[in-house]
Amino acid sequence: MPSPTRRDRADAIRFLSIDAVQKANSGHPGMPMGMADIAEVLWHDFLRHNPHHPHWLNRDRFVLSNGHGAMLQYALLHLTGYALTIDDLKQFRQLHSKTPGHPEFHDTPGVETTTGPLGQGLANAVGMAIAEKHLATVFNRPELPIVDHYTYCFIGDGCLMEGISHEVCSLAGTLQLGKLIIFYDDNGISIDGDVHGWFRDKTPLRFEAYGWHVVPGVDGHNSEAIQKAIQTAQAVKDKPTIICCKTTIGWGSPNLGGTAATHGAALGEKEVASTRTHLEWPHQPFVIPDEIYASWDARKTGDAVEKEWQALFARYKDQYPALAAEYMRRMEERLPQQWAEQADQLLKTMNEKKQNVATRKASQWCLDVYANALNEMFGGSADLTESNCTNWEGMRVYTGDYAEGRYIHYGVREFGMSAIMNGIALHRGLLPFGGTFLTFSDYARNAIRLAAIMRQRVVYVYTHDSIGLGEDGPTHQPVEQLPGLRMMPQLSVWRPCDTVETAVAWRAAIEKQGPTCLLLSRQTLAFQERDALQLSLIQRGGYVLCDFADGKQPDAILIATGSEVALAVDAAKQLLAEKIQVRVISMPSTDVFLAQDEHYQQTVLPDAVTARVAIEAASADYWYRFVGLHGKIVGMNRFGASAPAKDVYRDCGFTVSNVVEKTKEAICAIASLTHHVGEHCASGVVSQ
C-alpha cells in the first residue's frame, strides 16, 4: 500500500477497537471511533514516551479519564510498540487478560492510572501536573530541566457532569498548571442519549471562569485543527488548557454513528461489515498492514528521546550529584538511610514525654519530624488545616506562583483532594497526605477505593474520628465510616490511642506500599504506659496492653481502639476490684493484626474459650469476627448527639459501668456455653 496517511493510522485505532469489542460482545466502541483522529495527532506527533520503557521518568503522562473507551488506549499501546500483542487485544474483557474492560494501572504496560469512574482520571491528571510542577521547581537547574513533561488527558461529557470535575478544574486553574492539557470529547451523547436534555453547560465559558486557557470549537476529525490546537496549548505556560473537540460518537459507522447505540455495545456483525465498506477498510478483523504498523511504531523515537534525557541527567548528575541522588531516591520511592533511626528516636521521645493530648495533635508532632525528614511528604487539607493539624513546623504552601511549597489548601473539595493525591502518588517523587473529618471520608470514598485498587502510597488523615468530637453533633460524628473503611481490600486503617501509637501509625503509613487511613481524635486521650516489648509490638497492629490475669487465662479479654482504649483500661481496673481478671488488647490496626502469623495472633487472642468484649465508638457489627457470636460489643447502633463529648459518650453507653456490665454478661454467656456457671454468674451479679 502507499505510505500510510493520518486517516489510515486513525482507522487502525477504530477497527482494532471495533473488532475487540465485537469479539468480546462487550465494550464501548463509540468513543474510540470518535476520538481516534485526536489520539492519532497527539500520540503520533506530540507524545514523548518510550514503549520499551513505560516508566521512563520524564515521559509525558497520558490519562484516559473516559475509561470506558479503553480500547482506544489499548490500540494505541499496541500500535506504538508496547508489550501488548494482538492476542492481548483479542482477549479484551476476558479473565486475567492485559486488556480489562477499563484501564487498570497494574494490568497493562503503559497505562498510567486506573480509570472508569468518570471524572477521576481528570483529577489524577491534575495531581500529576501538580507533581510535575513542584518537582521541576525543586530539581531543575538552568539549562538542565530534568523534570519537563506534559500531562495529557482525554475526557467526555460524563467526566464534566461529575461534580469532581468542578472541584479539580477550579483548583487547577488557581494553581496555574501550564503543563496540563485536556481534550474534551464533545460528542453530545451519553448512555441515555442526546445530552441536550440534561447537560447544556457552556463548557468554554465554564473553564474560562476557572482561569483556564480554552481552545473552543475544534473539529475533532480535522487533524490540522487538532495539531494547531495542541501547539497553541503548549505555548501557554501559566494556565492549564482545555481543547474542546466537536466529534461524532461512533464516527464511520454509517447507520449507528452519532447515536447512543454505539456507546456501550458491540456494533453487531452487519454494522461492522458496513463500517468496513463505508471507511474502505478492506482488512480482516485484527489485521493491520505492516506499513501502518511501521508508521505507528514509536520504539525507535522513544529510545531516542529517553537517551537524550539520560544524557541530560548525566550532565545534571555531574554538576549536582546530591540533587541527582535525592531525585532518584524519591522517584524510586526509597526512604533515606537515616529514616529508621529518626523514626525510632521519635517513638522514644513520645514514650518518654508521656503526654496526654488529642491524637490529631500527636499527629502534628509526628509531621514536625517526619515531614522535615522526608522532603517528598506533600500535605494538604480540605479547608480544615487547623482542625486536622496537617501543617507542620517550617511548612510552606504550594500556590500558582510558588510551586516549591509542599502544602496545598485544597478548599472544601474532599473528593477532588483525594483523587488529586492519587495522581500525585502515581506520578512518583512525592508522598501525598491530606486531611478532613472522618465523616467526610464518605465524599472521598471512591477515590480511596481506586487508591486501594492501585496500591498507591497515599495517606488520608481523618480527624474528629468519633462521637468524641462533641458539640457539632450527628452530621459530623462518624459512626459507620470506620468499619466501612476496614472492609476495603488493600487499605490499611490505624486508629491510635495515644501519642506513641500515633507515631507508629504514621511510620507504618510512610513505609507501606498502599493507601493508609489515620483516624485521629479531637479530644485529649490519656497516655498509656508500656514496656519495651509492648512498644515493639504496636507495629503488629494489636498487642496486650494490660494483663491483670498475671499470664494465666483471663476471665475475659477486652479489645479496644483509639479513644476507647483508656476506657477499657479503667473498666479492667474496676473489674479487678471485683476479682474479675481481664486482659486489655489495644488494636490500633485490625488489618495489620490480621496479617500477622497465626502464632502471634494466638498469643494476643488465644483460641481458648474466653469471654471477649470489643469497645469502639463506631458501628458494632464489624467486631463479631473478633469476639464471636457469644461475645459482647460496646459500640454504636445509632447516630450521636450534639453535646459536650463526655455527655455524648455517657448517652451512648461508653462508660466504665457499662463496659463492666457487658464484660460480666460475656463471662456468663461463655459459662453457659461451656455448662460451667462461674462464681460471677452464680452469685447473681449478672443474670443469665
XYZ file of C-alpha atoms in Angstrom:
688
model
C 0.000 0.000 0.000
C 1.166 3.631 -0.405
C 2.630 5.491 2.553
C 0.015 5.466 5.341
C -1.962 8.615 5.913
C -3.258 10.061 9.147
C -6.616 8.568 8.268
C -5.019 5.127 7.889
C -3.458 5.381 11.344
C -6.707 6.613 12.898
C -8.697 3.860 11.199
C -6.288 1.292 12.623
C -7.359 2.527 16.080
C -11.006 2.413 15.071
C -11.013 -1.094 13.704
C -8.907 -2.636 16.452
C -11.469 -1.153 18.847
C -14.447 -2.296 16.764
C -13.068 -5.821 16.357
C -12.097 -6.287 20.017
C -15.497 -5.115 21.255
C -17.239 -7.268 18.682
C -15.232 -10.368 19.662
C -15.933 -9.797 23.344
C -19.535 -8.841 22.565
C -18.972 -6.271 25.290
C -17.478 -2.810 25.481
C -17.696 0.749 24.205
C -16.724 1.242 20.558
C -18.253 4.703 20.080
C -15.678 6.794 21.942
C -12.594 5.158 20.334
C -14.176 5.635 16.909
C -14.927 9.281 17.685
C -11.604 10.204 19.325
C -9.298 8.238 17.018
C -8.324 11.314 14.987
C -7.452 13.301 18.121
C -5.456 10.374 19.504
C -3.585 9.938 16.238
C -2.328 13.519 16.257
C -1.398 13.519 19.933
C 0.324 10.143 20.026
C 1.998 10.347 16.625
C 3.172 13.962 16.690
C 3.463 15.148 20.286
C 3.541 12.486 22.994
C 7.046 11.862 24.365
C 7.122 8.268 25.583
C 9.103 5.068 25.163
C 7.286 1.747 24.590
C 10.486 -0.077 25.571
C 10.429 1.646 28.966
C 6.858 2.540 30.010
C 8.015 4.092 33.286
C 10.760 6.330 31.911
C 10.804 9.143 34.445
C 10.408 12.182 32.170
C 7.773 10.737 29.855
C 4.612 12.654 29.097
C 1.666 11.271 31.046
C -1.483 10.252 29.187
C -4.709 9.696 31.125
C -7.912 8.293 29.645
C -10.466 9.714 32.059
C -13.382 8.454 29.952
C -12.028 4.994 30.653
C -14.952 3.094 29.184
C -13.211 3.764 25.845
C -10.305 1.608 26.987
C -9.834 0.014 23.572
C -8.646 3.377 22.268
C -5.731 3.254 24.702
C -5.051 -0.445 24.152
C -4.971 0.080 20.385
C -2.533 2.984 20.793
C -0.268 0.995 23.101
C -0.268 -1.984 20.755
C 0.346 0.062 17.599
C 3.161 2.150 19.078
C 5.076 -0.897 20.278
C 4.304 -1.573 23.931
C 4.296 -5.148 25.221
C 0.662 -5.596 24.272
C 0.160 -8.115 21.494
C -2.651 -8.617 19.022
C -3.593 -11.709 21.033
C -3.900 -9.464 24.087
C -6.353 -7.290 22.176
C -8.315 -10.389 21.219
C -8.654 -11.144 24.930
C -10.345 -7.805 25.629
C -12.536 -8.037 28.738
C -11.557 -11.657 29.405
C -10.394 -13.110 32.712
C -6.828 -12.158 33.721
C -6.059 -10.523 30.377
C -3.867 -7.454 29.872
C -6.884 -5.704 28.362
C -9.590 -5.414 31.037
C -12.852 -3.566 30.460
C -11.434 -0.317 31.865
C -7.766 0.716 32.069
C -6.092 -0.837 35.112
C -2.798 0.519 36.402
C -1.149 -2.808 37.207
C -2.528 -4.850 34.314
C -1.402 -3.098 31.160
C 2.044 -1.682 30.297
C 1.702 1.996 29.502
C -1.483 2.633 31.490
C -0.741 5.438 33.949
C -3.815 5.129 36.174
C -6.961 3.099 36.715
C -9.945 4.920 35.265
C -13.618 4.271 34.631
C -15.433 6.087 37.446
C -15.890 9.244 35.417
C -14.028 12.382 36.374
C -11.396 10.689 38.494
C -8.886 10.334 35.682
C -9.204 14.081 35.175
C -8.466 14.562 38.873
C -5.485 12.197 38.638
C -4.166 14.266 35.728
C -4.403 17.414 37.849
C -2.406 15.614 40.550
C 0.245 14.544 38.049
C 0.569 18.114 36.786
C 0.883 19.401 40.363
C 3.673 16.898 40.996
C 5.471 17.790 37.763
C 5.388 21.498 38.530
C 6.629 21.009 42.090
C 9.436 18.614 41.196
C 10.529 20.821 38.307
C 10.760 23.787 40.669
C 12.727 21.812 43.240
C 15.154 19.935 40.997
C 15.582 21.760 37.690
C 18.610 23.967 37.216
C 19.465 26.426 34.400
C 19.875 24.530 31.117
C 19.201 21.256 32.958
C 15.416 20.697 33.025
C 15.353 17.061 34.166
C 11.649 17.353 35.057
C 9.916 18.703 31.967
C 6.893 16.894 30.617
C 3.213 17.351 29.857
C 0.158 15.667 31.285
C -2.475 14.991 28.626
C -5.969 13.820 29.472
C -8.993 12.726 27.439
C -12.390 13.491 28.971
C -16.013 13.215 27.889
C -19.372 14.716 28.747
C -19.739 12.302 31.664
C -16.474 13.463 33.237
C -17.696 17.052 33.106
C -21.094 16.169 34.557
C -19.466 14.536 37.586
C -19.076 17.030 40.414
C -15.439 16.122 40.924
C -14.630 17.849 37.629
C -15.625 21.185 39.151
C -13.579 20.561 42.288
C -10.345 19.728 40.491
C -10.606 22.044 37.486
C -11.324 25.029 39.694
C -8.202 24.244 41.699
C -6.092 23.504 38.604
C -6.822 26.958 37.223
C -5.919 28.580 40.531
C -2.619 26.659 40.631
C -1.728 27.717 37.063
C -0.823 24.241 35.837
C 0.542 25.157 32.442
C 1.712 21.627 31.593
C -1.818 20.184 31.836
C -3.696 19.792 28.532
C -7.197 18.332 28.427
C -9.072 17.131 25.331
C -12.844 17.334 25.700
C -14.722 14.866 23.517
C -17.820 16.946 22.857
C -19.972 14.371 21.075
C -23.263 15.280 22.770
C -24.130 11.662 23.577
C -24.178 9.661 26.815
C -25.786 6.349 27.723
C -29.285 7.810 27.893
C -28.943 9.527 24.528
C -28.615 13.160 23.457
C -27.270 15.061 26.458
C -29.108 18.229 25.442
C -31.901 17.215 27.777
C -29.665 17.193 30.859
C -26.318 18.829 30.023
C -26.344 22.277 28.412
C -23.300 23.752 30.151
C -21.359 26.341 28.203
C -18.133 24.469 28.789
C -15.727 27.047 27.259
C -17.165 29.786 29.476
C -17.060 27.494 32.489
C -13.346 26.838 32.021
C -12.575 30.462 31.275
C -14.131 31.232 34.662
C -11.762 28.684 36.241
C -8.783 30.563 34.801
C -8.003 28.025 32.076
C -6.772 28.651 28.561
C -9.635 27.497 26.339
C -9.403 26.383 22.715
C -13.056 26.161 21.635
C -14.779 24.755 18.593
C -12.071 22.409 17.305
C -13.187 19.899 14.682
C -12.197 16.633 16.326
C -11.931 14.949 12.924
C -9.653 17.595 11.387
C -6.042 16.656 12.038
C -4.638 20.057 11.130
C -7.021 21.808 13.523
C -6.114 19.394 16.315
C -2.404 19.847 15.695
C -2.719 23.623 15.768
C -4.752 23.468 18.992
C -2.055 21.421 20.742
C 0.671 23.804 19.604
C -1.377 26.710 20.937
C -1.870 24.903 24.259
C 1.834 24.197 24.665
C 2.628 27.875 24.119
C 0.609 28.873 27.196
C 2.815 28.391 30.249
C 0.738 29.780 33.108
C -2.658 28.158 32.558
C -3.953 24.643 32.006
C -5.623 24.204 28.631
C -8.852 22.551 27.574
C -9.205 21.791 23.867
C -12.904 21.457 23.101
C -13.232 18.979 20.227
C -16.535 18.522 18.463
C -16.738 14.866 17.436
C -19.204 12.244 16.280
C -19.526 9.221 18.544
C -19.087 6.042 16.516
C -17.605 8.050 13.624
C -17.550 5.902 10.483
C -20.496 3.718 11.360
C -22.974 4.517 8.545
C -26.141 3.578 10.441
C -25.278 3.992 14.138
C -22.740 6.821 14.146
C -23.812 9.809 16.214
C -26.194 7.752 18.356
C -26.144 6.241 21.820
C -26.298 2.794 20.186
C -22.505 2.943 19.714
C -21.757 3.998 23.275
C -21.828 0.782 25.261
C -22.450 -2.195 22.971
C -20.836 -4.005 20.073
C -21.907 -2.715 16.654
C -23.008 -6.150 15.505
C -21.579 -8.125 12.610
C -23.764 -6.441 9.987
C -22.839 -2.911 11.082
C -19.165 -3.840 11.424
C -19.209 -5.005 7.807
C -20.992 -1.832 6.727
C -18.422 0.287 8.570
C -15.579 -1.522 6.808
C -17.188 -0.774 3.490
C -18.011 2.812 4.396
C -14.466 3.597 5.532
C -12.887 1.495 2.764
C -11.022 -0.691 5.254
C -10.544 -3.988 3.412
C -8.606 -5.839 6.120
C -9.861 -8.769 8.137
C -10.531 -8.398 11.882
C -7.369 -7.695 13.885
C -5.256 -7.403 10.734
C -3.152 -4.242 10.420
C -0.898 -3.842 7.366
C 2.843 -3.759 8.066
C 3.118 -0.279 6.598
C 0.658 1.077 9.149
C 2.472 -0.703 11.975
C 5.736 0.849 10.789
C 4.109 4.270 10.580
C 2.892 3.949 14.185
C 5.999 2.315 15.736
C 7.336 4.659 18.463
C 10.077 2.429 19.835
C 12.973 3.994 17.933
C 11.900 7.566 18.621
C 11.091 6.593 22.212
C 14.579 5.213 22.735
C 15.994 8.401 21.250
C 14.070 10.816 23.477
C 14.886 8.782 26.555
C 18.559 8.587 25.567
C 18.562 12.352 25.131
C 17.126 12.732 28.625
C 19.640 10.280 30.068
C 22.439 12.381 28.633
C 20.849 15.476 30.153
C 20.560 13.718 33.509
C 24.202 12.601 33.325
C 25.275 16.248 32.966
C 22.947 17.145 35.811
C 24.438 14.413 37.979
C 27.968 15.649 37.304
C 27.090 19.179 38.348
C 24.597 18.413 41.131
C 25.369 14.921 42.483
C 23.479 15.359 45.748
C 20.356 16.644 43.988
C 20.540 13.836 41.425
C 20.797 11.225 44.168
C 17.865 12.742 46.023
C 15.764 12.878 42.841
C 16.391 9.205 42.082
C 15.748 8.175 45.692
C 12.399 9.875 45.636
C 11.361 8.662 42.194
C 12.290 5.101 43.213
C 10.327 5.523 46.460
C 13.276 4.666 48.685
C 13.452 6.072 52.203
C 16.722 7.759 53.265
C 19.304 5.765 55.193
C 18.702 7.686 58.409
C 14.933 7.146 58.256
C 14.715 4.204 60.674
C 16.891 5.974 63.222
C 14.770 9.124 63.054
C 11.527 7.163 63.414
C 12.922 5.212 66.367
C 14.005 8.439 68.053
C 10.557 9.978 67.656
C 8.942 6.916 69.223
C 11.410 7.080 72.112
C 10.675 10.778 72.620
C 6.920 10.257 72.595
C 7.237 7.438 75.114
C 9.426 9.470 77.438
C 7.257 12.602 77.400
C 4.085 10.688 78.357
C 1.795 13.486 77.193
C -1.982 13.473 77.264
C -3.107 15.106 74.020
C -5.542 14.532 71.186
C -4.109 12.161 68.619
C -4.622 14.814 65.933
C -2.104 16.918 67.881
C 0.182 13.927 68.291
C -0.036 13.516 64.519
C 1.124 17.091 64.047
C 4.113 16.419 66.277
C 4.911 13.435 64.079
C 4.742 15.651 60.999
C 7.112 18.141 62.604
C 9.680 15.334 62.476
C 8.668 13.186 59.532
C 7.766 15.953 57.054
C 11.031 17.727 57.772
C 12.972 14.484 57.446
C 11.251 13.468 54.192
C 11.035 16.250 51.623
C 8.800 14.057 49.493
C 5.960 14.397 52.001
C 3.358 16.624 50.341
C 0.440 17.621 52.533
C -2.858 19.389 52.467
C -6.341 19.652 53.888
C -9.856 20.210 52.616
C -10.183 23.585 54.353
C -9.571 22.135 57.814
C -5.858 22.686 58.327
C -6.043 23.917 61.903
C -8.603 21.260 62.860
C -6.796 18.388 61.139
C -3.378 19.564 62.378
C -1.907 18.653 58.999
C 0.517 21.599 58.968
C 3.999 21.359 60.429
C 6.948 23.498 61.509
C 8.616 25.185 58.552
C 5.803 24.265 56.135
C 5.385 26.384 53.008
C 2.241 26.494 50.873
C 2.117 25.436 47.212
C 0.485 28.138 45.067
C 0.317 29.052 41.415
C 3.236 31.424 41.943
C 5.179 29.276 44.412
C 5.332 25.645 43.338
C 8.152 24.809 45.732
C 5.688 24.633 48.615
C 4.712 21.245 49.967
C 1.244 22.012 51.279
C -1.953 22.598 49.320
C -5.019 24.346 50.621
C -7.458 22.153 48.696
C -10.522 24.104 49.782
C -13.768 22.287 50.540
C -13.051 19.574 47.985
C -12.730 16.240 49.812
C -13.325 14.043 46.744
C -11.180 16.188 44.491
C -8.368 16.313 47.045
C -8.311 12.546 47.400
C -8.293 11.845 43.670
C -5.638 14.518 43.107
C -3.499 12.822 45.762
C -3.810 9.589 43.788
C -2.417 11.397 40.755
C 0.432 12.873 42.789
C 1.342 9.410 44.055
C 1.098 7.884 40.581
C 3.498 10.483 39.207
C 6.066 9.407 41.810
C 8.551 11.545 43.679
C 6.051 12.699 46.311
C 4.204 11.084 49.208
C 0.837 12.856 49.421
C -1.333 13.156 52.502
C -4.489 15.144 53.061
C -6.896 15.794 55.891
C -10.570 16.181 56.595
C -13.048 14.925 59.199
C -13.655 11.177 59.203
C -17.350 11.575 58.475
C -16.453 13.374 55.237
C -14.466 10.391 54.010
C -17.825 9.459 52.506
C -17.357 12.236 49.968
C -13.967 10.792 49.038
C -14.727 7.090 49.211
C -14.471 6.250 45.513
C -11.052 7.894 45.287
C -9.917 5.923 48.336
C -11.188 2.787 46.620
C -9.152 3.495 43.484
C -6.050 4.154 45.605
C -6.574 0.738 47.184
C -7.089 -0.964 43.812
C -3.876 0.648 42.529
C -1.989 0.147 45.831
C -0.774 3.740 45.844
C 1.097 5.219 48.807
C -1.434 7.850 49.860
C -2.210 8.866 53.448
C -5.679 10.061 54.439
C -5.637 11.949 57.733
C -9.127 11.715 59.220
C -9.586 13.592 62.456
C -12.676 14.018 64.635
C -12.941 10.259 64.458
C -15.925 9.575 66.735
C -18.761 10.951 68.826
C -15.928 12.359 70.924
C -15.912 15.475 68.755
C -18.977 16.522 70.747
C -20.992 19.603 70.036
C -21.001 19.530 66.215
C -23.441 16.678 66.519
C -24.544 13.685 64.399
C -23.784 15.250 61.000
C -20.121 15.475 61.941
C -19.844 12.414 64.187
C -18.784 9.321 62.212
C -20.446 6.023 63.035
C -20.438 3.667 60.043
C -17.364 5.091 58.277
C -14.754 3.276 60.338
C -15.907 -0.313 59.681
C -16.646 0.644 56.091
C -13.032 1.649 55.548
C -11.794 -1.507 57.250
C -13.758 -3.655 54.810
C -11.948 -2.200 51.791
C -9.279 -4.593 50.444
C -5.680 -3.332 50.355
C -6.480 -0.311 52.536
C -4.782 -0.043 55.910
C -6.616 1.693 58.766
C -4.996 2.869 62.000
C -6.837 4.292 64.996
C -4.171 5.067 67.620
C -4.943 5.557 71.288
C -2.173 7.977 72.260
C 0.996 9.747 71.148
C 3.078 6.582 70.920
C 0.615 4.651 68.792
C 0.227 7.716 66.570
C 3.961 7.774 65.873
C 3.879 4.079 64.975
C 0.819 4.581 62.771
C 2.456 7.380 60.801
C 5.601 5.330 60.335
C 3.569 2.400 59.064
C 1.745 4.662 56.605
C 5.011 6.056 55.260
C 6.617 2.632 54.883
C 3.583 0.893 53.363
C 3.167 0.469 49.603
C -0.510 1.198 49.550
C -3.010 3.658 50.997
C -3.482 4.248 54.713
C -6.176 5.972 56.760
C -5.155 7.547 60.064
C -8.177 8.058 62.313
C -7.422 10.659 64.951
C -9.271 12.138 67.904
C -10.346 15.704 68.506
C -10.405 15.191 72.263
C -7.484 14.647 74.609
C -6.530 10.993 75.169
C -4.573 9.599 78.080
C -1.025 8.335 77.585
C -0.694 4.582 78.142
C 2.305 3.091 79.913
C 4.210 0.345 78.063
C 7.387 -1.627 78.485
C 9.970 -2.103 75.742
C 8.345 -5.293 74.442
C 4.955 -3.637 74.161
C 6.489 -0.708 72.308
C 7.962 -3.100 69.771
C 4.635 -4.876 69.273
C 2.497 -1.851 68.379
C 3.643 -2.157 64.772
C 1.915 -5.565 64.625
C -1.488 -3.898 64.796
C -2.686 -5.391 68.088
C -0.953 -6.277 71.331
C -1.529 -6.908 75.025
C -1.542 -3.528 76.733
C -2.581 -4.695 80.226
C -2.901 -8.211 81.602
C -4.493 -8.403 85.034
C -4.541 -12.202 84.930
C -0.798 -12.441 85.560
C -0.203 -14.565 82.486
C -2.976 -17.041 83.300
C -6.129 -17.463 81.270
C -8.154 -14.317 81.946
C -11.823 -14.288 82.775
C -12.339 -12.005 79.792
C -10.469 -10.146 77.070
C -11.267 -6.519 76.339
C -10.374 -5.255 72.860
C -10.379 -1.534 72.183
C -9.088 1.080 69.746
C -8.327 4.767 69.847
C -10.150 6.818 72.434
C -11.813 3.746 73.915
C -8.545 2.112 74.998
C -8.388 4.260 78.123
C -11.999 3.316 78.848
C -11.104 -0.370 78.557
C -8.189 0.068 80.956
C -10.358 1.869 83.517
C -13.017 -0.846 83.233
C -10.369 -3.530 83.673
C -9.267 -1.929 86.910
C -12.850 -1.830 88.150
C -13.317 -5.492 87.230
C -10.116 -6.409 89.065
C -11.502 -4.737 92.166
C -14.396 -7.184 91.824
C -11.921 -10.089 91.460
C -12.539 -10.450 87.719
C -9.234 -10.679 85.887
C -9.164 -9.407 82.328
C -6.677 -8.747 79.550
C -6.799 -5.455 77.614
C -5.838 -5.537 73.964
C -5.097 -2.327 72.132
C -5.739 -2.913 68.445
C -4.915 0.257 66.518
C -4.947 -1.581 63.165
C -7.101 -4.642 62.649
C -5.836 -5.243 59.111
C -2.213 -5.215 60.231
C -3.026 -7.524 63.137
C -4.862 -9.961 60.859
C -1.815 -10.028 58.576
C 0.375 -11.362 61.401
C 1.317 -15.008 61.673
C -1.104 -17.310 63.451
C 1.254 -17.859 66.395
C 1.368 -14.153 67.190
C -2.379 -13.761 66.856
C -2.822 -16.650 69.276
C -0.541 -15.028 71.857
C -2.775 -11.960 71.812
C -6.180 -13.564 71.282
C -5.898 -17.262 72.157
C -8.474 -19.735 70.887
C -9.211 -20.815 74.443
C -12.883 -20.248 75.217
C -12.733 -16.876 76.882
C -15.270 -14.116 77.100
C -14.445 -11.257 74.758
C -15.698 -7.682 74.670
C -14.917 -5.147 71.957
C -15.154 -1.434 72.728
C -15.217 1.141 69.955
C -17.284 4.246 69.287
C -18.397 3.095 65.834
C -20.861 0.665 64.281
C -20.602 -2.543 66.240
C -21.098 -5.442 63.826
C -17.536 -5.493 62.464
C -16.220 -6.711 65.802
C -18.083 -10.037 65.828
C -15.185 -11.552 63.886
C -13.041 -10.899 66.988
C -15.456 -11.524 69.847
C -17.546 -14.311 68.305
C -21.280 -14.694 68.458
C -21.187 -15.040 72.229
C -19.023 -12.004 72.820
C -20.247 -8.525 73.585
C -19.669 -5.216 71.856
C -19.848 -1.757 73.347
C -20.393 0.144 70.139
C -22.794 2.331 68.217
C -26.178 1.237 66.874
C -27.443 4.800 66.439
C -26.195 8.238 65.464
C -24.685 10.520 68.068
C -25.903 13.784 69.583
C -24.915 17.402 69.919
C -23.428 17.940 73.374
C -20.077 18.054 75.137
C -18.105 14.892 74.373
C -18.350 13.424 77.872
C -22.127 13.733 77.787
C -22.398 12.139 74.349
C -20.166 9.254 75.457
C -22.296 8.659 78.504
C -25.515 8.882 76.491
C -24.195 6.308 74.018
C -23.104 3.856 76.706
C -19.351 4.405 76.693
C -18.927 4.319 80.451
C -16.925 2.168 82.833
C -20.088 0.788 84.383
C -21.488 -0.314 81.004
C -18.230 -1.968 79.960
C -18.110 -3.773 83.308
C -21.699 -4.942 82.860
C -21.115 -6.137 79.309
C -17.991 -7.984 80.415
C -19.910 -9.839 83.099
C -22.604 -10.692 80.566
C -19.961 -12.082 78.221
C -18.452 -14.164 81.012
C -21.856 -15.605 81.827
C -22.575 -16.325 78.184
C -19.366 -18.322 77.873
C -20.068 -20.068 81.176
C -23.484 -21.096 79.912
C -21.963 -22.274 76.637
C -19.446 -24.494 78.454
C -22.028 -25.657 81.020
C -19.931 -24.153 83.772
C -21.528 -21.339 85.710
C -18.769 -19.440 87.437
C -18.982 -17.531 90.673
C -19.668 -14.229 88.922
C -22.828 -15.655 87.391
C -23.865 -17.941 90.223
C -23.650 -15.133 92.731
C -26.328 -13.287 90.842
C -24.111 -10.353 89.981
C -25.232 -10.824 86.379
C -28.446 -12.513 85.338
C -28.176 -15.120 82.629
